[in-house]
PDB file of C-alpha atoms and ligand atoms in Angstrom:
ATOM      1  CA  UNK A  74      -8.311  14.503 -13.733  1.00 72.00           C
ATOM      2  CA  UNK A  75      -6.459  12.271 -16.177  1.00 95.00           C
ATOM      3  CA  UNK A  76      -4.762  10.128 -13.502  1.00 96.00           C
ATOM      4  CA  UNK A  77      -8.078   9.094 -11.964  1.00 97.00           C
ATOM      5  CA  UNK A  78      -9.400   8.123 -15.406  1.00 98.00           C
ATOM      6  CA  UNK A  79      -6.281   6.023 -16.005  1.00 98.00           C
ATOM      7  CA  UNK A  80      -6.703   4.380 -12.590  1.00 98.00           C
ATOM      8  CA  UNK A  81     -10.353   3.647 -13.413  1.00 98.00           C
ATOM      9  CA  UNK A  82      -9.232   2.044 -16.697  1.00 98.00           C
ATOM     10  CA  UNK A  83      -6.643  -0.027 -14.836  1.00 98.00           C
ATOM     11  CA  UNK A  84      -9.311  -1.064 -12.320  1.00 98.00           C
ATOM     12  CA  UNK A  85     -11.500  -2.326 -15.180  1.00 98.00           C
ATOM     13  CA  UNK A  86      -8.525  -4.097 -16.756  1.00 98.00           C
ATOM     14  CA  UNK A  87      -7.666  -5.964 -13.533  1.00 98.00           C
ATOM     15  CA  UNK A  88     -11.261  -7.189 -13.338  1.00 98.00           C
ATOM     16  CA  UNK A  89     -11.155  -8.271 -16.989  1.00 98.00           C
ATOM     17  CA  UNK A  90      -7.705  -9.944 -16.732  1.00 98.00           C
ATOM     18  CA  UNK A  91      -8.695 -11.633 -13.462  1.00 98.00           C
ATOM     19  CA  UNK A  92      -5.124 -12.395 -12.366  1.00 98.00           C
ATOM     20  CA  UNK A  93      -6.251 -14.302  -9.252  1.00 97.00           C
ATOM     21  CA  UNK A  94      -9.548 -16.078  -9.987  1.00 98.00           C
ATOM     22  CA  UNK A  95      -9.603 -17.992  -6.677  1.00 96.00           C
ATOM     23  CA  UNK A  96      -9.351 -14.785  -4.650  1.00 97.00           C
ATOM     24  CA  UNK A  97     -11.770 -12.890  -6.886  1.00 98.00           C
ATOM     25  CA  UNK A  98     -14.369 -15.606  -6.592  1.00 97.00           C
ATOM     26  CA  UNK A  99     -14.639 -15.496  -2.822  1.00 96.00           C
ATOM     27  CA  UNK A 100     -14.219 -11.714  -2.352  1.00 98.00           C
ATOM     28  CA  UNK A 101     -17.070  -9.204  -2.428  1.00 98.00           C
ATOM     29  CA  UNK A 102     -15.197  -6.834  -4.712  1.00 98.00           C
ATOM     30  CA  UNK A 103     -11.826  -5.622  -5.909  1.00 98.00           C
ATOM     31  CA  UNK A 104     -10.321  -2.980  -3.629  1.00 98.00           C
ATOM     32  CA  UNK A 105      -8.361  -0.777  -5.998  1.00 98.00           C
ATOM     33  CA  UNK A 106      -7.221   2.047  -3.716  1.00 98.00           C
ATOM     34  CA  UNK A 107      -8.384   5.473  -2.610  1.00 98.00           C
ATOM     35  CA  UNK A 108      -7.182   9.024  -2.288  1.00 98.00           C
ATOM     36  CA  UNK A 109      -5.489  11.564  -4.498  1.00 98.00           C
ATOM     37  CA  UNK A 110      -4.574  10.033  -7.871  1.00 98.00           C
ATOM     38  CA  UNK A 111      -1.929  12.743  -8.210  1.00 96.00           C
ATOM     39  CA  UNK A 112      -0.396  12.272  -4.757  1.00 97.00           C
ATOM     40  CA  UNK A 113       3.275  12.670  -3.851  1.00 95.00           C
ATOM     41  CA  UNK A 114       2.933   9.831  -1.338  1.00 97.00           C
ATOM     42  CA  UNK A 115       1.488   6.374  -1.971  1.00 98.00           C
ATOM     43  CA  UNK A 116       0.921   3.939   0.910  1.00 98.00           C
ATOM     44  CA  UNK A 117       0.915   0.239   0.092  1.00 98.00           C
ATOM     45  CA  UNK A 118      -0.474  -2.332   2.503  1.00 98.00           C
ATOM     46  CA  UNK A 119      -0.903  -6.077   2.134  1.00 97.00           C
ATOM     47  CA  UNK A 120      -4.450  -6.986   1.158  1.00 98.00           C
ATOM     48  CA  UNK A 121      -8.015  -5.967   2.038  1.00 98.00           C
ATOM     49  CA  UNK A 122      -9.552  -7.377   5.218  1.00 97.00           C
ATOM     50  CA  UNK A 123     -13.228  -7.893   6.027  1.00 97.00           C
ATOM     51  CA  UNK A 124     -14.177  -4.209   6.317  1.00 97.00           C
ATOM     52  CA  UNK A 125     -12.240  -3.263   3.196  1.00 98.00           C
ATOM     53  CA  UNK A 126     -13.864  -6.112   1.252  1.00 98.00           C
ATOM     54  CA  UNK A 127     -17.311  -4.921   2.316  1.00 98.00           C
ATOM     55  CA  UNK A 128     -16.738  -1.223   1.668  1.00 98.00           C
ATOM     56  CA  UNK A 129     -14.453  -1.473  -1.366  1.00 98.00           C
ATOM     57  CA  UNK A 130     -11.945   0.883   0.275  1.00 98.00           C
ATOM     58  CA  UNK A 131      -8.470   0.224   1.698  1.00 98.00           C
ATOM     59  CA  UNK A 132      -7.627   0.572   5.398  1.00 98.00           C
ATOM     60  CA  UNK A 133     -11.078   1.286   6.801  1.00 98.00           C
ATOM     61  CA  UNK A 134     -10.897  -1.162   9.757  1.00 96.00           C
ATOM     62  CA  UNK A 135      -8.873  -1.004  12.975  1.00 95.00           C
ATOM     63  CA  UNK A 136      -5.505  -0.722  11.185  1.00 96.00           C
ATOM     64  CA  UNK A 137      -7.018   2.047   9.041  1.00 97.00           C
ATOM     65  CA  UNK A 138      -8.111   3.934  12.143  1.00 96.00           C
ATOM     66  CA  UNK A 139      -4.514   3.892  13.387  1.00 96.00           C
ATOM     67  CA  UNK A 140      -3.291   4.928   9.928  1.00 97.00           C
ATOM     68  CA  UNK A 141      -5.731   7.869  10.035  1.00 97.00           C
ATOM     69  CA  UNK A 142      -4.364   8.883  13.450  1.00 96.00           C
ATOM     70  CA  UNK A 143      -0.803   8.873  12.107  1.00 96.00           C
ATOM     71  CA  UNK A 144      -1.831  10.842   9.021  1.00 97.00           C
ATOM     72  CA  UNK A 145      -3.476  13.429  11.260  1.00 97.00           C
ATOM     73  CA  UNK A 146      -0.382  13.596  13.498  1.00 96.00           C
ATOM     74  CA  UNK A 147       1.676  14.294  10.343  1.00 96.00           C
ATOM     75  CA  UNK A 148      -0.837  16.968   9.334  1.00 95.00           C
ATOM     76  CA  UNK A 149      -2.040  14.976   6.310  1.00 96.00           C
ATOM     77  CA  UNK A 150      -5.497  13.971   5.211  1.00 95.00           C
ATOM     78  CA  UNK A 151      -6.392  10.773   3.403  1.00 96.00           C
ATOM     79  CA  UNK A 152      -7.298  12.934   0.405  1.00 95.00           C
ATOM     80  CA  UNK A 153      -3.721  14.241   0.236  1.00 95.00           C
ATOM     81  CA  UNK A 154      -2.224  10.774  -0.271  1.00 97.00           C
ATOM     82  CA  UNK A 155      -3.107   7.583  -2.150  1.00 98.00           C
ATOM     83  CA  UNK A 156      -3.615   4.325  -0.265  1.00 98.00           C
ATOM     84  CA  UNK A 157      -3.659   0.857  -1.805  1.00 98.00           C
ATOM     85  CA  UNK A 158      -2.533  -2.736  -1.273  1.00 98.00           C
ATOM     86  CA  UNK A 159      -0.291  -5.123  -3.173  1.00 98.00           C
ATOM     87  CA  UNK A 160      -3.077  -7.766  -3.343  1.00 98.00           C
ATOM     88  CA  UNK A 161      -6.431  -6.308  -4.318  1.00 98.00           C
ATOM     89  CA  UNK A 162      -8.876  -8.990  -3.220  1.00 98.00           C
ATOM     90  CA  UNK A 163      -9.417 -10.127   0.360  1.00 98.00           C
ATOM     91  CA  UNK A 164      -7.677 -13.436   1.129  1.00 97.00           C
ATOM     92  CA  UNK A 165     -10.103 -15.856   2.819  1.00 96.00           C
ATOM     93  CA  UNK A 166     -10.214 -15.594   6.623  1.00 93.00           C
ATOM     94  CA  UNK A 167      -7.673 -12.770   6.499  1.00 88.00           C
ATOM     95  CA  UNK A 168      -4.804 -15.170   5.875  1.00 95.00           C
ATOM     96  CA  UNK A 169      -1.512 -13.725   4.631  1.00 95.00           C
ATOM     97  CA  UNK A 170      -1.397 -13.173   0.877  1.00 96.00           C
ATOM     98  CA  UNK A 171       0.393 -16.052  -0.881  1.00 97.00           C
ATOM     99  CA  UNK A 172       3.580 -15.464  -2.899  1.00 96.00           C
ATOM    100  CA  UNK A 173       1.759 -16.281  -6.162  1.00 97.00           C
ATOM    101  CA  UNK A 174      -1.009 -13.807  -5.289  1.00 98.00           C
ATOM    102  CA  UNK A 175       1.496 -11.011  -4.678  1.00 97.00           C
ATOM    103  CA  UNK A 176       3.294 -11.930  -7.898  1.00 97.00           C
ATOM    104  CA  UNK A 177       0.026 -11.871  -9.874  1.00 98.00           C
ATOM    105  CA  UNK A 178      -0.866  -8.358  -8.685  1.00 98.00           C
ATOM    106  CA  UNK A 179       2.631  -6.862  -8.748  1.00 97.00           C
ATOM    107  CA  UNK A 180       2.560  -5.723 -12.432  1.00 97.00           C
ATOM    108  CA  UNK A 181      -0.736  -3.930 -11.800  1.00 98.00           C
ATOM    109  CA  UNK A 182       0.645  -2.256  -8.687  1.00 97.00           C
ATOM    110  CA  UNK A 183       3.600  -0.990 -10.722  1.00 96.00           C
ATOM    111  CA  UNK A 184       1.216   0.399 -13.349  1.00 96.00           C
ATOM    112  CA  UNK A 185      -0.821   2.053 -10.605  1.00 97.00           C
ATOM    113  CA  UNK A 186       2.329   3.697  -9.237  1.00 96.00           C
ATOM    114  CA  UNK A 187       3.404   4.723 -12.717  1.00 95.00           C
ATOM    115  CA  UNK A 188       0.065   6.511 -13.232  1.00 96.00           C
ATOM    116  CA  UNK A 189       0.192   8.335  -9.883  1.00 96.00           C
ATOM    117  CA  UNK A 190       3.939   9.018 -10.226  1.00 94.00           C
ATOM    118  CA  UNK A 191       4.584   9.721  -6.509  1.00 95.00           C
ATOM    119  CA  UNK A 192       7.845  10.937  -5.003  1.00 94.00           C
ATOM    120  CA  UNK A 193       7.635   8.493  -2.122  1.00 97.00           C
ATOM    121  CA  UNK A 194       6.180   5.011  -1.694  1.00 97.00           C
ATOM    122  CA  UNK A 195       5.581   4.023   1.918  1.00 98.00           C
ATOM    123  CA  UNK A 196       5.147   0.288   2.354  1.00 98.00           C
ATOM    124  CA  UNK A 197       3.134  -0.961   5.317  1.00 97.00           C
ATOM    125  CA  UNK A 198       4.332  -4.374   6.431  1.00 95.00           C
ATOM    126  CA  UNK A 199       6.771  -6.868   5.017  1.00 92.00           C
ATOM    127  CA  UNK A 200       4.520  -8.226   2.241  1.00 93.00           C
ATOM    128  CA  UNK A 201       4.646  -5.053   0.187  1.00 95.00           C
ATOM    129  CA  UNK A 202       8.011  -3.898   1.590  1.00 96.00           C
ATOM    130  CA  UNK A 203       9.859  -7.016   0.472  1.00 95.00           C
ATOM    131  CA  UNK A 204       8.544  -6.646  -3.049  1.00 93.00           C
ATOM    132  CA  UNK A 205      10.238  -3.277  -3.434  1.00 95.00           C
ATOM    133  CA  UNK A 206      13.268  -4.149  -1.312  1.00 96.00           C
ATOM    134  CA  UNK A 207      14.005  -7.856  -1.842  1.00 94.00           C
ATOM    135  CA  UNK A 208      16.616  -8.018   0.938  1.00 95.00           C
ATOM    136  CA  UNK A 209      14.319  -6.209   3.401  1.00 96.00           C
ATOM    137  CA  UNK A 210      14.818  -6.997   7.085  1.00 96.00           C
ATOM    138  CA  UNK A 211      11.971  -5.011   8.532  1.00 94.00           C
ATOM    139  CA  UNK A 212      13.362  -4.953  12.097  1.00 94.00           C
ATOM    140  CA  UNK A 213      16.584  -3.322  10.839  1.00 96.00           C
ATOM    141  CA  UNK A 214      15.297  -1.420   7.812  1.00 97.00           C
ATOM    142  CA  UNK A 215      12.030   0.121   9.002  1.00 97.00           C
ATOM    143  CA  UNK A 216      11.920   3.862   8.498  1.00 96.00           C
ATOM    144  CA  UNK A 217      15.022   3.933   6.265  1.00 96.00           C
ATOM    145  CA  UNK A 218      14.398   5.425   2.815  1.00 97.00           C
ATOM    146  CA  UNK A 219      15.792   3.547  -0.207  1.00 96.00           C
ATOM    147  CA  UNK A 220      15.918   4.769  -3.765  1.00 95.00           C
ATOM    148  CA  UNK A 221      14.404   2.300  -6.245  1.00 94.00           C
ATOM    149  CA  UNK A 222      14.232   2.449 -10.005  1.00 91.00           C
ATOM    150  CA  UNK A 223      11.864   0.764 -12.446  1.00 86.00           C
ATOM    151  CA  UNK A 224      12.599   1.620 -16.070  1.00 83.00           C
ATOM    152  CA  UNK A 225      12.927   5.395 -16.214  1.00 85.00           C
ATOM    153  CA  UNK A 226      11.019   5.942 -12.958  1.00 85.00           C
ATOM    154  CA  UNK A 227      12.803   6.518  -9.703  1.00 88.00           C
ATOM    155  CA  UNK A 228      11.271   7.073  -6.299  1.00 91.00           C
ATOM    156  CA  UNK A 229      12.002   6.635  -2.620  1.00 96.00           C
ATOM    157  CA  UNK A 230      10.606   3.631  -0.792  1.00 97.00           C
ATOM    158  CA  UNK A 231      10.246   3.905   2.973  1.00 98.00           C
ATOM    159  CA  UNK A 232       9.393   0.550   4.559  1.00 98.00           C
ATOM    160  CA  UNK A 233       7.303   0.793   7.729  1.00 97.00           C
ATOM    161  CA  UNK A 234       5.824  -1.802  10.043  1.00 96.00           C
ATOM    162  CA  UNK A 235       2.219  -2.702   9.343  1.00 96.00           C
ATOM    163  CA  UNK A 236      -0.178  -0.637  11.496  1.00 96.00           C
ATOM    164  CA  UNK A 237      -2.018  -3.848  12.518  1.00 95.00           C
ATOM    165  CA  UNK A 238       1.221  -5.284  13.939  1.00 91.00           C
ATOM    166  CA  UNK A 239       1.633  -2.177  16.072  1.00 87.00           C
ATOM    167  CA  UNK A 240      -1.960  -1.963  17.290  1.00 88.00           C
ATOM    168  CA  UNK A 241      -1.508  -4.083  20.400  1.00 85.00           C
ATOM    169  CA  UNK A 242       2.209  -3.635  20.959  1.00 88.00           C
ATOM    170  CA  UNK A 243       3.007  -0.361  22.714  1.00 86.00           C
ATOM    171  CA  UNK A 244       6.706  -0.315  21.771  1.00 89.00           C
ATOM    172  CA  UNK A 245       6.094  -1.053  18.138  1.00 92.00           C
ATOM    173  CA  UNK A 246       3.264   1.462  18.066  1.00 94.00           C
ATOM    174  CA  UNK A 247       5.597   4.277  19.123  1.00 94.00           C
ATOM    175  CA  UNK A 248       8.254   3.092  16.645  1.00 95.00           C
ATOM    176  CA  UNK A 249       5.692   3.204  13.861  1.00 96.00           C
ATOM    177  CA  UNK A 250       4.518   6.690  14.865  1.00 95.00           C
ATOM    178  CA  UNK A 251       8.127   7.935  14.962  1.00 96.00           C
ATOM    179  CA  UNK A 252       8.901   6.323  11.568  1.00 96.00           C
ATOM    180  CA  UNK A 253       5.705   7.725  10.114  1.00 95.00           C
ATOM    181  CA  UNK A 254       6.437  11.301  11.199  1.00 97.00           C
ATOM    182  CA  UNK A 255       9.983  11.010   9.870  1.00 96.00           C
ATOM    183  CA  UNK A 256       8.695   9.588   6.562  1.00 95.00           C
ATOM    184  CA  UNK A 257       6.286  12.531   6.277  1.00 95.00           C
ATOM    185  CA  UNK A 258       9.200  14.960   6.679  1.00 95.00           C
ATOM    186  CA  UNK A 259      11.228  13.085   4.027  1.00 94.00           C
ATOM    187  CA  UNK A 260       8.229  13.072   1.674  1.00 92.00           C
ATOM    188  CA  UNK A 261       7.843  16.823   2.057  1.00 90.00           C
ATOM    189  CA  UNK A 262      11.473  17.538   1.346  1.00 93.00           C
ATOM    190  CA  UNK A 263      12.191  15.333  -1.709  1.00 89.00           C
TER     191      UNK A 263
HETATM  192  N1  URA B 490      -4.501  -4.267   6.101  1.00 59.79           N
HETATM  193  C1  URA B 490      -3.942  -4.052   4.888  1.00 59.79           C
HETATM  194  O1  URA B 490      -2.799  -4.413   4.636  1.00 59.79           O
HETATM  195  N2  URA B 490      -4.675  -3.425   3.983  1.00 59.79           N
HETATM  196  C2  URA B 490      -5.916  -2.991   4.194  1.00 59.79           C
HETATM  197  O2  URA B 490      -6.509  -2.409   3.296  1.00 59.79           O
HETATM  198  C3  URA B 490      -6.469  -3.235   5.461  1.00 59.79           C
HETATM  199  C4  URA B 490      -5.740  -3.876   6.403  1.00 59.79           C
END
């Protein structure tokens, strides 16, 4: 599949360019993303955590377990979609990614999206959401699709809360599930 080859090339290029040497130095490995390189839906989280850093795969810890549950509820498998993060190395001690780290990885994320060419980008949390929607107010805007355009590419962005934020908050958990199921319907109809 050509897309996967292009993603593998991009993966190698990020390692060679080393846009964030401080993060790269203390991380186990770059976490590029996983799933269907030809997917209609791309999920974008913040940055790898401890489990992701160890396994080299996105969303494989507690937040990933919740993401898997929501995918299953929407009748989707991880292999149907593509999952990645804006920042591709684990920040030390799971701190929030810094603005300069997000900025350094942003051009690579755009190239990744350009290769996959999805219909819908679903952002998980404000770090990736605010990069696509600069005036994002997650409490007001969660679950609301917005059309965005980069060059000649146009797609829908649906900003959702981060699954980790909803893990221990019952109200937010249900909001995220509701948003997720709605986003799945939108993604199937565009
Ligand atoms: N949180 C994220 O934002 N991304 C991951 O890959 C794991 C947890």
